Amino acid sequence: MNQPARELHALEAADRELVDGVLARRPRALAKAITLVESTRRDHQARAEAVLAALLPHTGQAIRVGISGAPGAGKSTFIEALGLHLIARGHRVAVLAVDPSSTRSGGAILGDKTRMEKLSTRPEAFIRPSPSGGSLGGVAEKTREAMLVCEAAGFDVVIIETVGVGQSETTVAGMVDAFVLLQLPNAGDDLQAIKKGIVELADLVVVNKADLDPKAAEFAKHQFENALGLLRSTSAHWRPKVLTLSAQTGAGVADFWAEIERHRKTLEASGELAQKRRRQAVDWMWTLIDAELRNRFRHHEGVRQDLEKVSRAVTAGSITPAAAAHRLLEHLNEKP
Ligand code: GDP
């Protein structure tokens, strides 16, 4: 394996043009490249891999921020306020989404064009709704790759939004530098996040809508500080912080970004950022391997023929799950 990875893929002439277009920061090329990356067609996947390999040397420079919160917490209001603040400071901001529920409901987050109205008209911003990819793994895979395309197109801040459902927070936390939990100032909501263990993932907890009831927001802040005090830190050099802000008035948004920058500097200075990204890359490789193995297993002819019968036997208790798994996996040793 002396060959650099990117030479393993041949780039077609049209795709070379696409790569050049992305690097030249042309919006149409960017959108086209992401559409290619999101495609589930086998031939597109091979081309997408080649395009990504060509773009890879131009990625990695952005600050990657994950923002999670229940519907109504104020994610889109906050991201719009933050995005406009960042653009005013000379940044270019890409906003992507991981929303496994969008495949069922037809677009729960970011699907609505009226969201982030001001931000979406700015040429320094790029907003992409959640791809419809089936499983969370599929959606997340595409979002992660879209993030790399955005970085190659010169976006120096990438925000990945996700809703507080199931595994999506863990998945997003695994692809960003800083993970932010957006909360409402009411105790029930706070306890939910603490109970579900999501708070443990957070580098920053933001209590939004502080304008409505500043006292309640302060109270929620203290509750989180107490909860975080009992939890381990997200890194050796960073202790999670709790902030209050108002996405609607913009109060606290600048302080929020200052905190993200402080987090970034802390992780960079200690070497943790590079380490974290390397770990994420290897984890990601294994996620993809697991997904592909599972895919091949399910599509294997022998498995397909035997699966229902074996599943029924497990349900009926006439075979142990371990023996069933063993028997089904044995099919992979058959000659095709
Ligand atoms: P999302 O579902 O998490 O994206 O939440 P939205 O950004 O759509 O916000 C839900 C509602 O809360 C909207 O009506 C917003 O106008 C409102 N909202 C968001 N942030 C604030 C805030 O800081 N203060 C107040 N008063 N309302 C807010």
PDB file of C-alpha atoms in Angstrom, residues 60-242:
ATOM      1  CA  GLY A  60     -10.138  19.861   7.620  1.00  0.00           C
ATOM      2  CA  GLN A  61      -9.699  23.601   8.078  1.00  0.00           C
ATOM      3  CA  ALA A  62     -13.184  24.426   9.313  1.00  0.00           C
ATOM      4  CA  ILE A  63     -14.472  24.711  12.840  1.00  0.00           C
ATOM      5  CA  ARG A  64     -17.050  21.927  13.047  1.00  0.00           C
ATOM      6  CA  VAL A  65     -19.921  22.572  15.437  1.00  0.00           C
ATOM      7  CA  GLY A  66     -22.827  20.251  16.188  1.00  0.00           C
ATOM      8  CA  ILE A  67     -26.037  21.778  17.509  1.00  0.00           C
ATOM      9  CA  SER A  68     -28.734  19.602  18.988  1.00  0.00           C
ATOM     10  CA  GLY A  69     -32.024  20.326  20.677  1.00  0.00           C
ATOM     11  CA  ALA A  70     -35.621  19.235  20.811  1.00  0.00           C
ATOM     12  CA  PRO A  71     -38.037  20.653  18.228  1.00  0.00           C
ATOM     13  CA  GLY A  72     -38.963  24.162  19.339  1.00  0.00           C
ATOM     14  CA  ALA A  73     -35.779  24.725  21.364  1.00  0.00           C
ATOM     15  CA  GLY A  74     -34.856  27.415  18.852  1.00  0.00           C
ATOM     16  CA  LYS A  75     -32.215  25.690  16.725  1.00  0.00           C
ATOM     17  CA  SER A  76     -32.991  27.412  13.463  1.00  0.00           C
ATOM     18  CA  THR A  77     -33.459  30.807  15.118  1.00  0.00           C
ATOM     19  CA  PHE A  78     -30.124  30.342  16.865  1.00  0.00           C
ATOM     20  CA  ILE A  79     -28.253  29.091  13.805  1.00  0.00           C
ATOM     21  CA  GLU A  80     -29.564  32.015  11.779  1.00  0.00           C
ATOM     22  CA  ALA A  81     -28.441  34.529  14.436  1.00  0.00           C
ATOM     23  CA  LEU A  82     -25.084  32.805  14.800  1.00  0.00           C
ATOM     24  CA  GLY A  83     -24.584  32.484  11.045  1.00  0.00           C
ATOM     25  CA  LEU A  84     -25.235  36.184  10.462  1.00  0.00           C
ATOM     26  CA  HIS A  85     -22.898  37.066  13.334  1.00  0.00           C
ATOM     27  CA  LEU A  86     -20.164  34.915  11.823  1.00  0.00           C
ATOM     28  CA  ILE A  87     -20.621  36.320   8.319  1.00  0.00           C
ATOM     29  CA  ALA A  88     -20.271  39.830   9.759  1.00  0.00           C
ATOM     30  CA  ARG A  89     -16.929  38.667  11.143  1.00  0.00           C
ATOM     31  CA  GLY A  90     -15.766  37.449   7.752  1.00  0.00           C
ATOM     32  CA  HIS A  91     -16.577  33.760   8.067  1.00  0.00           C
ATOM     33  CA  ARG A  92     -18.271  31.546   5.496  1.00  0.00           C
ATOM     34  CA  VAL A  93     -20.846  29.272   7.074  1.00  0.00           C
ATOM     35  CA  ALA A  94     -22.277  25.953   5.931  1.00  0.00           C
ATOM     36  CA  VAL A  95     -25.295  24.494   7.724  1.00  0.00           C
ATOM     37  CA  LEU A  96     -26.064  20.793   7.298  1.00  0.00           C
ATOM     38  CA  ALA A  97     -28.558  18.539   9.028  1.00  0.00           C
ATOM     39  CA  VAL A  98     -28.744  15.028  10.360  1.00  0.00           C
ATOM     40  CA  ASP A  99     -32.368  14.128  10.761  1.00  0.00           C
ATOM     41  CA  PRO A 100     -33.274  10.465  10.426  1.00  0.00           C
ATOM     42  CA  SER A 101     -36.954  11.322  10.914  1.00  0.00           C
ATOM     43  CA  SER A 102     -36.979  13.387   7.711  1.00  0.00           C
ATOM     44  CA  THR A 103     -37.102  10.180   5.700  1.00  0.00           C
ATOM     45  CA  ARG A 104     -40.438   9.359   7.272  1.00  0.00           C
ATOM     46  CA  SER A 105     -42.039  12.759   7.693  1.00  0.00           C
ATOM     47  CA  GLY A 106     -40.689  14.297   4.493  1.00  0.00           C
ATOM     48  CA  GLY A 107     -38.423  16.856   6.122  1.00  0.00           C
ATOM     49  CA  ALA A 108     -38.750  17.673   9.782  1.00  0.00           C
ATOM     50  CA  ILE A 109     -35.753  19.975  10.056  1.00  0.00           C
ATOM     51  CA  LEU A 110     -34.278  22.314   7.501  1.00  0.00           C
ATOM     52  CA  GLY A 111     -36.797  21.097   4.968  1.00  0.00           C
ATOM     53  CA  ASP A 112     -38.908  24.183   5.375  1.00  0.00           C
ATOM     54  CA  LYS A 113     -37.667  26.985   3.145  1.00  0.00           C
ATOM     55  CA  THR A 114     -38.926  29.666   5.496  1.00  0.00           C
ATOM     56  CA  ARG A 115     -36.430  28.624   8.135  1.00  0.00           C
ATOM     57  CA  MET A 116     -33.270  30.728   8.318  1.00  0.00           C
ATOM     58  CA  GLU A 117     -34.713  33.127   5.807  1.00  0.00           C
ATOM     59  CA  LYS A 118     -32.056  35.812   6.131  1.00  0.00           C
ATOM     60  CA  LEU A 119     -29.137  33.453   6.311  1.00  0.00           C
ATOM     61  CA  SER A 120     -30.227  31.460   3.273  1.00  0.00           C
ATOM     62  CA  THR A 121     -30.069  34.524   1.005  1.00  0.00           C
ATOM     63  CA  ARG A 122     -26.454  35.293   1.922  1.00  0.00           C
ATOM     64  CA  PRO A 123     -23.789  34.185  -0.558  1.00  0.00           C
ATOM     65  CA  GLU A 124     -21.433  33.506   2.366  1.00  0.00           C
ATOM     66  CA  ALA A 125     -23.830  30.862   3.659  1.00  0.00           C
ATOM     67  CA  PHE A 126     -24.793  27.447   2.382  1.00  0.00           C
ATOM     68  CA  ILE A 127     -27.765  25.602   3.860  1.00  0.00           C
ATOM     69  CA  ARG A 128     -28.510  22.006   3.036  1.00  0.00           C
ATOM     70  CA  PRO A 129     -31.476  20.029   4.359  1.00  0.00           C
ATOM     71  CA  SER A 130     -31.080  16.543   5.727  1.00  0.00           C
ATOM     72  CA  PRO A 131     -30.616  13.968   2.955  1.00  0.00           C
ATOM     73  CA  SER A 132     -33.207  11.242   2.715  1.00  0.00           C
ATOM     74  CA  GLY A 133     -30.971   8.274   3.230  1.00  0.00           C
ATOM     75  CA  GLY A 134     -33.047   5.745   5.102  1.00  0.00           C
ATOM     76  CA  SER A 135     -31.194   4.728   8.250  1.00  0.00           C
ATOM     77  CA  LEU A 136     -29.468   7.146  10.587  1.00  0.00           C
ATOM     78  CA  GLY A 137     -26.176   5.651   9.440  1.00  0.00           C
ATOM     79  CA  GLY A 138     -27.019   6.425   5.828  1.00  0.00           C
ATOM     80  CA  VAL A 139     -28.121   9.980   6.567  1.00  0.00           C
ATOM     81  CA  ALA A 140     -25.098  10.649   8.764  1.00  0.00           C
ATOM     82  CA  GLU A 141     -22.664   9.167   6.250  1.00  0.00           C
ATOM     83  CA  LYS A 142     -23.870  11.582   3.605  1.00  0.00           C
ATOM     84  CA  THR A 143     -23.854  14.537   5.952  1.00  0.00           C
ATOM     85  CA  ARG A 144     -20.292  13.815   6.968  1.00  0.00           C
ATOM     86  CA  GLU A 145     -19.232  13.673   3.339  1.00  0.00           C
ATOM     87  CA  ALA A 146     -21.189  16.833   2.526  1.00  0.00           C
ATOM     88  CA  MET A 147     -19.256  18.505   5.344  1.00  0.00           C
ATOM     89  CA  LEU A 148     -15.976  17.637   3.627  1.00  0.00           C
ATOM     90  CA  VAL A 149     -17.241  19.032   0.322  1.00  0.00           C
ATOM     91  CA  CYS A 150     -18.223  22.269   2.091  1.00  0.00           C
ATOM     92  CA  GLU A 151     -14.788  22.555   3.660  1.00  0.00           C
ATOM     93  CA  ALA A 152     -13.147  22.097   0.282  1.00  0.00           C
ATOM     94  CA  ALA A 153     -15.390  24.903  -0.995  1.00  0.00           C
ATOM     95  CA  GLY A 154     -13.888  27.235   1.574  1.00  0.00           C
ATOM     96  CA  PHE A 155     -16.516  27.227   4.308  1.00  0.00           C
ATOM     97  CA  ASP A 156     -14.556  27.769   7.492  1.00  0.00           C
ATOM     98  CA  VAL A 157     -17.445  27.095   9.846  1.00  0.00           C
ATOM     99  CA  VAL A 158     -19.623  24.021   9.410  1.00  0.00           C
ATOM    100  CA  ILE A 159     -22.679  23.715  11.620  1.00  0.00           C
ATOM    101  CA  ILE A 160     -24.429  20.369  11.817  1.00  0.00           C
ATOM    102  CA  GLU A 161     -27.923  20.544  13.203  1.00  0.00           C
ATOM    103  CA  THR A 162     -29.740  17.599  14.659  1.00  0.00           C
ATOM    104  CA  VAL A 163     -32.947  16.945  16.553  1.00  0.00           C
ATOM    105  CA  GLY A 164     -33.001  15.280  19.920  1.00  0.00           C
ATOM    106  CA  VAL A 165     -34.093  11.864  18.758  1.00  0.00           C
ATOM    107  CA  GLY A 166     -32.483   8.506  19.374  1.00  0.00           C
ATOM    108  CA  GLN A 167     -28.897   8.062  18.399  1.00  0.00           C
ATOM    109  CA  SER A 168     -28.556  11.140  16.229  1.00  0.00           C
ATOM    110  CA  GLU A 169     -26.814  13.197  18.919  1.00  0.00           C
ATOM    111  CA  THR A 170     -24.127  10.588  19.454  1.00  0.00           C
ATOM    112  CA  THR A 171     -23.639  10.336  15.715  1.00  0.00           C
ATOM    113  CA  VAL A 172     -23.286  14.092  15.260  1.00  0.00           C
ATOM    114  CA  ALA A 173     -21.015  14.430  18.308  1.00  0.00           C
ATOM    115  CA  GLY A 174     -18.796  11.901  16.531  1.00  0.00           C
ATOM    116  CA  MET A 175     -18.231  14.147  13.528  1.00  0.00           C
ATOM    117  CA  VAL A 176     -17.723  17.607  15.035  1.00  0.00           C
ATOM    118  CA  ASP A 177     -15.104  19.413  17.127  1.00  0.00           C
ATOM    119  CA  ALA A 178     -17.599  20.955  19.524  1.00  0.00           C
ATOM    120  CA  PHE A 179     -21.019  19.607  20.412  1.00  0.00           C
ATOM    121  CA  VAL A 180     -23.647  22.039  21.671  1.00  0.00           C
ATOM    122  CA  LEU A 181     -26.883  21.204  23.401  1.00  0.00           C
ATOM    123  CA  LEU A 182     -29.636  23.789  23.048  1.00  0.00           C
ATOM    124  CA  GLN A 183     -32.157  23.729  25.867  1.00  0.00           C
ATOM    125  CA  LEU A 184     -35.252  25.519  26.996  1.00  0.00           C
ATOM    126  CA  PRO A 185     -35.377  27.058  30.452  1.00  0.00           C
ATOM    127  CA  ASN A 186     -37.792  24.614  31.984  1.00  0.00           C
ATOM    128  CA  ALA A 187     -36.927  21.883  34.414  1.00  0.00           C
ATOM    129  CA  GLY A 188     -38.715  19.033  32.646  1.00  0.00           C
ATOM    130  CA  ASP A 189     -36.698  19.576  29.515  1.00  0.00           C
ATOM    131  CA  ASP A 190     -33.417  19.805  31.421  1.00  0.00           C
ATOM    132  CA  LEU A 191     -34.043  16.597  33.264  1.00  0.00           C
ATOM    133  CA  GLN A 192     -34.813  14.798  30.019  1.00  0.00           C
ATOM    134  CA  ALA A 193     -31.388  15.591  28.604  1.00  0.00           C
ATOM    135  CA  ILE A 194     -29.638  14.673  31.840  1.00  0.00           C
ATOM    136  CA  LYS A 195     -31.532  11.412  32.058  1.00  0.00           C
ATOM    137  CA  LYS A 196     -30.860  10.445  28.475  1.00  0.00           C
ATOM    138  CA  GLY A 197     -27.135  11.016  28.948  1.00  0.00           C
ATOM    139  CA  ILE A 198     -26.960  13.580  26.175  1.00  0.00           C
ATOM    140  CA  VAL A 199     -25.495  16.187  28.483  1.00  0.00           C
ATOM    141  CA  GLU A 200     -22.403  14.016  28.715  1.00  0.00           C
ATOM    142  CA  LEU A 201     -21.724  14.617  25.046  1.00  0.00           C
ATOM    143  CA  ALA A 202     -21.976  18.391  25.319  1.00  0.00           C
ATOM    144  CA  ASP A 203     -18.961  20.686  25.254  1.00  0.00           C
ATOM    145  CA  LEU A 204     -21.369  23.572  25.699  1.00  0.00           C
ATOM    146  CA  VAL A 205     -24.916  23.694  26.984  1.00  0.00           C
ATOM    147  CA  VAL A 206     -26.953  26.688  25.867  1.00  0.00           C
ATOM    148  CA  VAL A 207     -30.123  27.701  27.660  1.00  0.00           C
ATOM    149  CA  ASN A 208     -32.053  29.574  24.975  1.00  0.00           C
ATOM    150  CA  LYS A 209     -34.998  32.000  25.213  1.00  0.00           C
ATOM    151  CA  ALA A 210     -33.457  33.710  28.242  1.00  0.00           C
ATOM    152  CA  ASP A 211     -35.396  36.836  27.194  1.00  0.00           C
ATOM    153  CA  LEU A 212     -38.693  35.206  28.172  1.00  0.00           C
ATOM    154  CA  ASP A 213     -37.824  34.542  31.792  1.00  0.00           C
ATOM    155  CA  PRO A 214     -34.250  35.435  32.767  1.00  0.00           C
ATOM    156  CA  LYS A 215     -34.691  33.966  36.256  1.00  0.00           C
ATOM    157  CA  ALA A 216     -35.828  30.604  34.946  1.00  0.00           C
ATOM    158  CA  ALA A 217     -32.920  30.620  32.502  1.00  0.00           C
ATOM    159  CA  GLU A 218     -30.429  31.245  35.330  1.00  0.00           C
ATOM    160  CA  PHE A 219     -32.025  28.490  37.370  1.00  0.00           C
ATOM    161  CA  ALA A 220     -31.750  26.056  34.452  1.00  0.00           C
ATOM    162  CA  LYS A 221     -28.135  27.117  33.996  1.00  0.00           C
ATOM    163  CA  HIS A 222     -27.330  26.200  37.595  1.00  0.00           C
ATOM    164  CA  GLN A 223     -29.103  22.874  37.255  1.00  0.00           C
ATOM    165  CA  PHE A 224     -26.953  22.030  34.271  1.00  0.00           C
ATOM    166  CA  GLU A 225     -23.801  23.219  35.961  1.00  0.00           C
ATOM    167  CA  ASN A 226     -24.568  20.893  38.838  1.00  0.00           C
ATOM    168  CA  ALA A 227     -25.274  17.993  36.505  1.00  0.00           C
ATOM    169  CA  LEU A 228     -22.100  18.647  34.507  1.00  0.00           C
ATOM    170  CA  GLY A 229     -20.079  18.910  37.696  1.00  0.00           C
ATOM    171  CA  LEU A 230     -20.982  15.307  38.394  1.00  0.00           C
ATOM    172  CA  LEU A 231     -20.118  14.117  34.911  1.00  0.00           C
ATOM    173  CA  ARG A 232     -16.730  13.608  33.411  1.00  0.00           C
ATOM    174  CA  SER A 233     -15.344  16.270  31.099  1.00  0.00           C
ATOM    175  CA  THR A 234     -15.522  15.810  27.362  1.00  0.00           C
ATOM    176  CA  SER A 235     -11.743  16.133  27.164  1.00  0.00           C
ATOM    177  CA  ALA A 236      -8.680  16.299  29.388  1.00  0.00           C
ATOM    178  CA  HIS A 237      -8.378  20.044  28.989  1.00  0.00           C
ATOM    179  CA  TRP A 238     -11.943  21.235  28.629  1.00  0.00           C
ATOM    180  CA  ARG A 239     -14.704  21.447  31.161  1.00  0.00           C
ATOM    181  CA  PRO A 240     -18.152  21.886  29.612  1.00  0.00           C
ATOM    182  CA  LYS A 241     -19.738  25.281  30.099  1.00  0.00           C
ATOM    183  CA  VAL A 242     -23.322  26.445  30.398  1.00  0.00           C
TER     184      VAL A 242
END
